[in-house]
GROMACS .gro file of C-alpha atoms in nm:
model
   75
    1MET     CA    1  13.001  10.347  19.758
    2ARG     CA    2  12.950  10.175  20.077
    3MET     CA    3  12.779   9.894  20.260
    4GLU     CA    4  12.528   9.979  20.589
    5ILE     CA    5  12.434   9.719  20.817
    6ARG     CA    6  12.143   9.874  20.987
    7GLY     CA    7  12.079   9.666  21.297
    8VAL     CA    8  12.381   9.586  21.344
    9GLU     CA    9  12.374   9.642  21.726
   10LYS     CA   10  12.118   9.294  21.793
   11LEU     CA   11  12.356   9.102  21.641
   12SER     CA   12  12.651   8.969  21.838
   13PHE     CA   13  12.999   9.020  21.673
   14ARG     CA   14  13.055   8.669  21.493
   15GLU     CA   15  12.751   8.687  21.303
   16ARG     CA   16  12.815   9.049  21.219
   17GLN     CA   17  13.145   8.889  21.107
   18VAL     CA   18  12.948   8.634  20.944
   19VAL     CA   19  12.705   8.882  20.728
   20ALA     CA   20  12.946   9.162  20.641
   21LEU     CA   21  13.062   8.846  20.478
   22LYS     CA   22  12.780   8.659  20.339
   23GLU     CA   23  12.679   9.032  20.216
   24MET     CA   24  12.961   9.076  20.028
   25GLY     CA   25  12.884   8.752  19.908
   26LYS     CA   26  13.156   8.523  19.957
   27SER     CA   27  12.960   8.132  20.046
   28ALA     CA   28  12.985   7.972  20.416
   29GLU     CA   29  13.216   7.768  20.236
   30GLN     CA   30  13.455   8.060  20.244
   31ILE     CA   31  13.352   8.240  20.539
   32ALA     CA   32  13.408   7.924  20.730
   33LYS     CA   33  13.837   7.900  20.595
   34GLN     CA   34  13.889   8.280  20.689
   35LEU     CA   35  13.733   8.264  21.013
   36GLY     CA   36  13.836   7.920  21.125
   37LEU     CA   37  13.478   7.838  21.182
   38SER     CA   38  13.293   7.537  21.042
   39PRO     CA   39  13.039   7.558  20.683
   40SER     CA   40  12.744   7.438  20.953
   41THR     CA   41  12.866   7.735  21.239
   42VAL     CA   42  12.855   8.012  20.961
   43ALA     CA   43  12.556   7.899  20.862
   44THR     CA   44  12.406   7.864  21.237
   45LEU     CA   45  12.558   8.199  21.288
   46TYR     CA   46  12.403   8.369  20.962
   47ASN     CA   47  12.060   8.239  21.051
   48ARG     CA   48  12.033   8.302  21.354
   49ALA     CA   49  12.165   8.708  21.299
   50ARG     CA   50  11.837   8.731  21.008
   51SER     CA   51  11.619   8.686  21.271
   52LYS     CA   52  11.706   8.943  21.457
   53GLY     CA   53  11.654   9.113  21.177
   54TYR     CA   54  11.923   9.332  21.011
   55GLU     CA   55  11.849   9.539  20.710
   56VAL     CA   56  12.161   9.589  20.442
   57VAL     CA   57  12.113   9.961  20.222
   58ILE     CA   58  12.429   9.985  19.992
   59ILE     CA   59  12.498  10.420  20.005
   60ILE     CA   60  12.538  10.525  19.619
   61PRO     CA   61  12.688  10.885  19.607
   62GLY     CA   62  12.454  11.088  19.371
   63GLU     CA   63  12.818  11.197  19.194
   64ALA     CA   64  12.905  10.870  19.089
   65LEU     CA   65  12.486  10.801  18.984
   66GLY     CA   66  12.556  11.098  18.794
   67ILE     CA   67  12.280  11.307  18.951
   68MET     CA   68  12.465  11.534  19.177
   69GLU     CA   69  12.785  11.734  19.080
   70PRO     CA   70  13.007  11.757  19.407
   71ASP     CA   71  13.051  11.983  19.643
   72ASP     CA   72  13.269  12.295  19.555
   73GLU     CA   73  13.510  12.305  19.854
   74GLU     CA   74  13.691  12.692  19.881
   75ALA     CA   75  13.941  12.730  20.034
   0.00000   0.00000   0.00000
């Protein structure tokens, strides 16, 4: 499973950091501590990123869901 943020090119570097951490389930306080920012700055960056529009997509391989078999690798 992997996370992909579509529309990331619209976001600043800091907005990307905040969005990625927020989408991984971190709180504003945790993000602020990790990035050395205040929680209000984190909230501002997150709201700014949301207004620019982005989409988080979770990609789960079919094998993990039991609906596809892995490709046979031939030497």
